[in-house]
Amino acid sequence: MVIVVRPDLSLSKEFWYWVTPGVGKTSLTHLISQNETIINPSWTVGCSVEVKLHEFKEGLPQQKTYFIELWDIGGSSSHRNTRSIFYYPVHGIILVHDLTNRKSEQNLQKWLAEVLNCEADGKNTKPFDDFDSEQFFGSTQIPILVVGTKQDLVHGARSQKLMTFAEECGADEIIMDCRRANSLAAGSSSAVKLTRFFDKLYACKLAAQCSHAAVSCYRQGMIHCPNITNKWLLMGSPKIILKSNIPGEEGIRLIEKQAKNEGLISTVIRDAGRTEVTKGTVTVIGIGPGFVDKISKVTSHLKTL
C-alpha cells in the first residue's frame, strides 16, 4: 500500500490549548512567544492568546514557517463549567504545575481528563476526575508537554517527582524558572523539547490523514480483492508514504486517475474542517493493496516524504 501526500499541505495557524491552574502559565506563555520574561503577570480571566512563529523542521529541506497560537486558559474553579468551550478542537496540550505546590502536581491528571473528555459541543461527557492512564496511553495523537515551574524555589530531588506523570502519558517534560530569559535558550534541552513538541503537531495531523487513507483502502481491499489484501496482511501490512510532485488537488487527482487506469484500489481523503484546514480540502490519497508492478507504474517517480 502507498499513501501519497500533497506537497503544499499547510497548517498556517496552530491552536495550542493550555489547560493549567494558576501556577505561572502566563509567565511561561509570554516567555515562549516573546523570548523574554514578564515582570508583573496578571491573573488570567477566561482565555488570553499569544502568537509565536515556529520553524517546522528547521534547517532541513522540509522547513516551513507556521503561526502557533498559545491559548492561556484560566484555571479558576469558578470557570470550571464554562472553560471547556476552548478545548475543541485540541491540537496540543501543555500541562503546567508549580514545583512548590504538591497539590498542583497531583491535579495534572484531572486537568488532562477535563480536556480529553470534552466533545465538539464543548460539553464534558465524563466526570472531570475520570482519567484512565492505561486507556489513554496510545489512544490519542494529541501531543502533550508537561512543564514544572519555579525551579529556583525547590531542591533538585523535589523537581524530579514530575517524571512519573510525564512518563505515564508518554510526554516530554521541562523543569524551569520562567523568570530567567535563558531558560529556553537556543540549543538547551528545554528548547529542544519545546521545538520537538511543536513539530509533533504537523506530524500528527499528517499521520491522521494517512491513517484514514490506509483504513479506507484496507476496507475496500477486503471487499474487492480479499486474496491480495490477505497476502498483504501476512506480509506485515507494508506501507510507504510519498509526496506528490504536483501541488494542490490536481496532483492527487492525477494520481487517482492513473491508479484507476491500472485497476488499483484508491481512496482520496478530504479534511473534515475541524482544524485550520478548509473543510473538503483534498489532502492525501491511498493506493492498494495491489501488485507491486502496477503500483510502481503510478508512484515510482515520486519521492518519499
Coordinates of C-alpha atoms in Angstrom, one line a residue:
M1 CA 0.0 0.0 0.0
V2 CA 1.2 3.5 -0.8
I3 CA 0.0 6.8 0.7
V4 CA 0.7 10.0 -1.4
V5 CA 0.6 13.4 0.3
R6 CA 0.1 16.7 -1.5
P7 CA 3.3 18.7 -1.1
D8 CA 1.6 22.0 -0.3
L9 CA -0.5 20.8 2.6
S10 CA -0.1 23.7 5.0
L11 CA -1.1 24.3 8.6
S12 CA -0.8 28.1 8.7
K13 CA -2.3 28.6 12.2
E14 CA -1.8 26.2 15.0
F15 CA -4.0 26.4 18.1
W16 CA -2.3 25.1 21.2
Y17 CA -4.6 24.8 24.2
W18 CA -3.2 25.3 27.7
V19 CA -5.0 23.5 30.5
T20 CA -3.5 24.5 33.7
P21 CA -4.2 26.0 37.1
G22 CA -2.7 29.4 38.1
V23 CA 0.9 28.2 38.5
G24 CA 2.9 30.5 36.3
K25 CA 1.5 29.6 32.9
T26 CA 1.1 33.2 31.9
S27 CA 4.8 33.8 32.5
L28 CA 5.6 30.7 30.6
T29 CA 3.4 31.6 27.7
H30 CA 5.0 35.1 27.4
L31 CA 8.5 33.6 27.6
I32 CA 7.8 31.2 24.8
S33 CA 6.1 33.7 22.5
Q34 CA 8.2 36.8 23.2
N35 CA 11.6 35.2 24.2
E36 CA 11.6 37.5 27.3
T37 CA 10.3 37.4 30.8
I38 CA 7.2 39.3 32.1
I39 CA 7.7 41.4 35.2
N40 CA 4.2 41.6 36.6
P41 CA 1.9 38.9 35.2
S42 CA -1.8 39.2 35.9
W43 CA -4.3 36.5 36.6
T44 CA -5.9 35.0 33.5
V45 CA -9.7 35.5 33.3
G46 CA -11.2 33.3 30.6
C47 CA -8.5 32.9 28.0
S48 CA -5.7 35.0 26.6
V49 CA -3.8 34.3 23.4
E50 CA -0.2 34.8 22.4
V51 CA 1.3 34.1 18.9
K52 CA 4.6 32.6 18.1
L53 CA 6.4 31.9 14.8
H54 CA 7.7 28.4 14.6
E55 CA 10.1 26.9 12.1
F56 CA 9.0 23.3 11.4
K57 CA 12.0 21.0 10.9
E58 CA 14.3 24.0 11.0
G59 CA 17.5 23.5 8.9
L60 CA 16.1 20.7 6.9
P61 CA 14.7 20.7 3.3
Q62 CA 11.2 20.3 4.8
Q63 CA 11.5 23.5 6.8
K64 CA 8.3 25.6 6.9
T65 CA 7.2 28.6 9.0
Y66 CA 3.9 28.3 11.0
F67 CA 2.0 30.6 13.3
I68 CA 1.3 28.9 16.6
E69 CA -1.4 30.3 18.9
L70 CA -0.9 29.7 22.5
W71 CA -4.2 29.7 24.4
D72 CA -3.6 30.5 28.1
I73 CA -6.7 29.3 29.7
G74 CA -7.6 30.4 33.2
G75 CA -7.6 27.8 35.9
S76 CA -10.1 29.4 38.3
S77 CA -12.6 26.9 39.8
S78 CA -15.4 29.4 39.2
H79 CA -15.0 28.9 35.5
R80 CA -14.8 25.2 35.6
N81 CA -18.0 24.5 33.7
T82 CA -17.5 27.2 31.0
R83 CA -13.8 27.0 30.0
S84 CA -14.5 23.7 28.1
I85 CA -15.5 25.9 25.1
F86 CA -11.8 26.4 24.4
Y87 CA -11.0 22.7 24.3
Y88 CA -12.2 21.7 20.9
P89 CA -10.5 21.0 18.6
V90 CA -7.5 20.2 20.7
H91 CA -4.2 20.2 18.8
G92 CA -1.7 20.1 21.6
I93 CA -1.7 20.3 25.4
I94 CA 0.9 21.9 27.8
L95 CA 0.2 20.9 31.4
V96 CA 1.9 23.3 33.8
H97 CA 2.3 22.9 37.5
D98 CA 4.0 24.6 40.4
L99 CA 7.0 22.6 41.7
T100 CA 6.5 24.2 45.2
N101 CA 2.8 23.1 45.3
R102 CA 2.4 19.3 45.6
K103 CA -1.3 19.6 45.0
S104 CA -0.9 21.2 41.6
E105 CA 1.3 18.3 40.6
Q106 CA -1.3 15.8 41.7
N107 CA -4.1 17.6 39.8
L108 CA -2.4 17.2 36.4
Q109 CA -4.4 14.0 35.7
K110 CA -7.7 15.9 36.4
W111 CA -6.7 18.7 34.0
L112 CA -5.9 16.2 31.3
A113 CA -9.1 14.3 31.8
E114 CA -11.1 17.6 31.6
V115 CA -9.8 18.3 28.1
L116 CA -9.8 14.8 26.7
N117 CA -13.4 14.1 27.9
C118 CA -14.7 17.2 26.1
E119 CA -16.5 16.8 22.8
A120 CA -17.1 19.1 19.9
D121 CA -20.1 20.9 21.5
G122 CA -17.9 22.0 24.4
K123 CA -19.6 19.6 26.9
N124 CA -17.8 17.1 29.1
T125 CA -19.1 13.5 28.7
K126 CA -17.4 12.1 31.8
P127 CA -16.6 13.4 35.3
F128 CA -13.6 15.7 35.5
D129 CA -11.7 13.2 37.7
D130 CA -12.2 10.3 35.2
F131 CA -8.7 9.6 33.8
D132 CA -7.6 6.1 32.9
S133 CA -3.9 6.1 32.1
E134 CA -4.0 2.6 30.6
Q135 CA -6.8 3.6 28.3
F136 CA -5.2 6.9 27.5
F137 CA -1.7 5.6 26.6
G138 CA -1.5 5.2 22.8
S139 CA -5.2 6.1 22.3
T140 CA -4.6 9.8 21.4
Q141 CA -2.4 11.5 18.9
I142 CA -2.6 14.8 20.7
P143 CA 1.0 16.0 21.6
I144 CA 1.4 16.6 25.3
L145 CA 4.2 18.5 27.2
V146 CA 4.5 18.7 30.9
V147 CA 6.2 21.8 32.5
G148 CA 7.2 22.3 36.1
T149 CA 7.8 25.9 37.0
K150 CA 9.5 27.8 39.9
Q151 CA 12.6 25.5 39.7
D152 CA 14.6 28.1 41.6
L153 CA 12.4 27.6 44.7
V154 CA 12.9 23.9 45.1
H155 CA 15.7 21.4 45.6
G156 CA 16.7 19.1 42.7
A157 CA 15.3 16.0 44.3
R158 CA 11.8 17.6 44.6
S159 CA 11.7 18.7 41.0
Q160 CA 12.2 15.1 39.7
K161 CA 8.8 14.0 41.0
L162 CA 7.3 15.3 37.8
M163 CA 8.8 12.5 35.9
T164 CA 6.2 9.9 36.9
F165 CA 3.2 11.7 35.4
A166 CA 5.1 12.7 32.2
E167 CA 6.2 9.2 31.5
E168 CA 2.7 7.9 32.3
C169 CA 1.2 9.8 29.5
G170 CA 4.2 9.4 27.1
A171 CA 5.1 13.1 27.3
D172 CA 8.3 15.1 27.4
E173 CA 8.9 17.2 30.5
I174 CA 10.6 20.5 31.1
I175 CA 11.5 21.9 34.5
M176 CA 12.4 25.6 34.5
D177 CA 12.4 29.0 36.1
C178 CA 10.2 31.3 34.0
R179 CA 11.9 34.4 35.4
R180 CA 15.1 33.6 33.6
A181 CA 15.0 34.5 29.9
N182 CA 17.7 31.9 29.1
S183 CA 15.5 29.1 30.4
L184 CA 14.6 28.4 26.8
A185 CA 17.9 29.4 25.2
A186 CA 18.6 28.0 21.8
G187 CA 20.2 24.6 22.0
S188 CA 19.2 24.0 25.6
S189 CA 17.5 20.7 26.4
S190 CA 14.3 22.7 27.3
A191 CA 14.3 24.5 24.0
V192 CA 14.9 21.2 22.1
K193 CA 12.0 19.6 23.8
L194 CA 9.7 22.5 23.1
T195 CA 10.6 22.5 19.4
R196 CA 10.1 18.8 19.2
F197 CA 6.6 19.3 20.9
F198 CA 5.6 22.0 18.3
D199 CA 6.9 19.8 15.4
K200 CA 4.7 17.0 16.5
L201 CA 1.5 18.8 15.5
Y202 CA 2.2 18.7 11.8
A203 CA 3.4 15.1 12.1
C204 CA 0.3 14.0 14.0
K205 CA -2.0 15.8 11.6
L206 CA -0.4 14.1 8.7
A207 CA -0.4 10.7 10.4
A208 CA -4.2 11.1 11.0
Q209 CA -4.8 11.8 7.3
C210 CA -2.6 8.9 6.2
S211 CA -4.3 6.5 8.7
H212 CA -7.7 7.4 7.3
A213 CA -6.5 6.6 3.8
A214 CA -4.9 3.3 4.8
V215 CA -8.0 2.1 6.7
S216 CA -10.3 3.0 3.8
C217 CA -8.1 1.2 1.3
Y218 CA -8.0 -1.9 3.5
R219 CA -11.8 -2.0 3.8
Q220 CA -12.1 -1.7 0.0
G221 CA -9.5 -4.3 -0.5
M222 CA -11.3 -6.8 1.7
I223 CA -14.4 -6.3 -0.5
H224 CA -12.9 -6.2 -4.0
C225 CA -9.7 -8.2 -3.8
P226 CA -9.6 -10.2 -0.5
N227 CA -6.9 -12.6 -1.6
I228 CA -4.4 -9.9 -2.4
T229 CA -5.4 -8.0 0.8
N230 CA -4.9 -11.0 3.0
K231 CA -1.5 -11.7 1.4
W232 CA -0.6 -8.0 2.2
L233 CA -1.6 -8.6 5.8
L234 CA 0.5 -11.7 6.1
M235 CA 3.5 -9.7 4.8
G236 CA 3.2 -7.3 7.7
S237 CA 1.0 -4.7 6.0
P238 CA 3.9 -2.8 4.4
K239 CA 3.1 0.8 3.6
I240 CA 5.2 3.7 2.2
I241 CA 4.4 7.5 2.3
L242 CA 5.3 9.5 -0.7
K243 CA 5.0 13.2 -1.8
S244 CA 3.1 14.2 -4.9
N245 CA 5.2 16.1 -7.4
I246 CA 2.4 18.4 -8.4
P247 CA 1.0 20.9 -5.8
G248 CA -2.7 21.1 -4.9
E249 CA -5.6 18.8 -5.6
E250 CA -4.6 18.5 -9.2
G251 CA -1.6 16.3 -8.3
I252 CA -3.7 14.0 -6.1
R253 CA -6.5 13.7 -8.8
L254 CA -3.9 12.8 -11.5
I255 CA -2.5 10.0 -9.3
E256 CA -6.1 8.8 -8.7
K257 CA -6.8 8.7 -12.4
Q258 CA -3.5 6.7 -13.1
A259 CA -4.4 4.3 -10.2
K260 CA -7.8 3.6 -11.7
N261 CA -6.3 3.0 -15.1
E262 CA -4.2 0.3 -13.6
G263 CA -7.2 -1.2 -11.9
L264 CA -5.9 -0.3 -8.4
I265 CA -7.9 0.5 -5.3
S266 CA -7.6 4.1 -4.4
T267 CA -9.1 6.5 -1.7
V268 CA -8.9 10.2 -1.7
I269 CA -9.1 11.8 1.7
R270 CA -10.8 15.2 2.3
D271 CA -10.2 17.1 5.5
A272 CA -13.2 17.3 7.9
G273 CA -12.5 21.0 8.5
R274 CA -12.4 20.7 12.3
T275 CA -9.0 22.5 12.3
E276 CA -7.5 25.3 10.3
V277 CA -7.6 23.3 7.0
T278 CA -10.7 24.2 5.0
K279 CA -13.4 21.6 5.0
G280 CA -13.3 19.4 2.0
T281 CA -9.7 20.1 1.2
V282 CA -8.1 17.1 -0.6
T283 CA -5.0 16.1 1.5
V284 CA -3.8 12.5 0.7
I285 CA -4.6 9.5 -1.5
G286 CA -4.2 5.9 -0.6
I287 CA -3.4 3.3 -3.2
G288 CA -3.6 -0.5 -2.9
P289 CA -3.2 -3.2 -1.7
G290 CA -2.2 -4.3 -5.1
F291 CA 0.6 -5.8 -7.2
V292 CA 3.9 -4.1 -6.9
D293 CA 4.5 -3.6 -10.6
K294 CA 1.1 -1.8 -11.0
I295 CA 1.7 0.4 -8.0
S296 CA 5.2 1.2 -9.3
K297 CA 3.8 2.4 -12.6
V298 CA 1.8 5.0 -10.7
T299 CA 4.2 6.1 -8.0
S300 CA 7.8 5.1 -8.9
H301 CA 8.6 8.7 -9.9
L302 CA 7.6 10.1 -6.5
K303 CA 9.9 10.8 -3.6
T304 CA 9.4 9.7 0.0
L305 CA 8.0 12.2 2.4

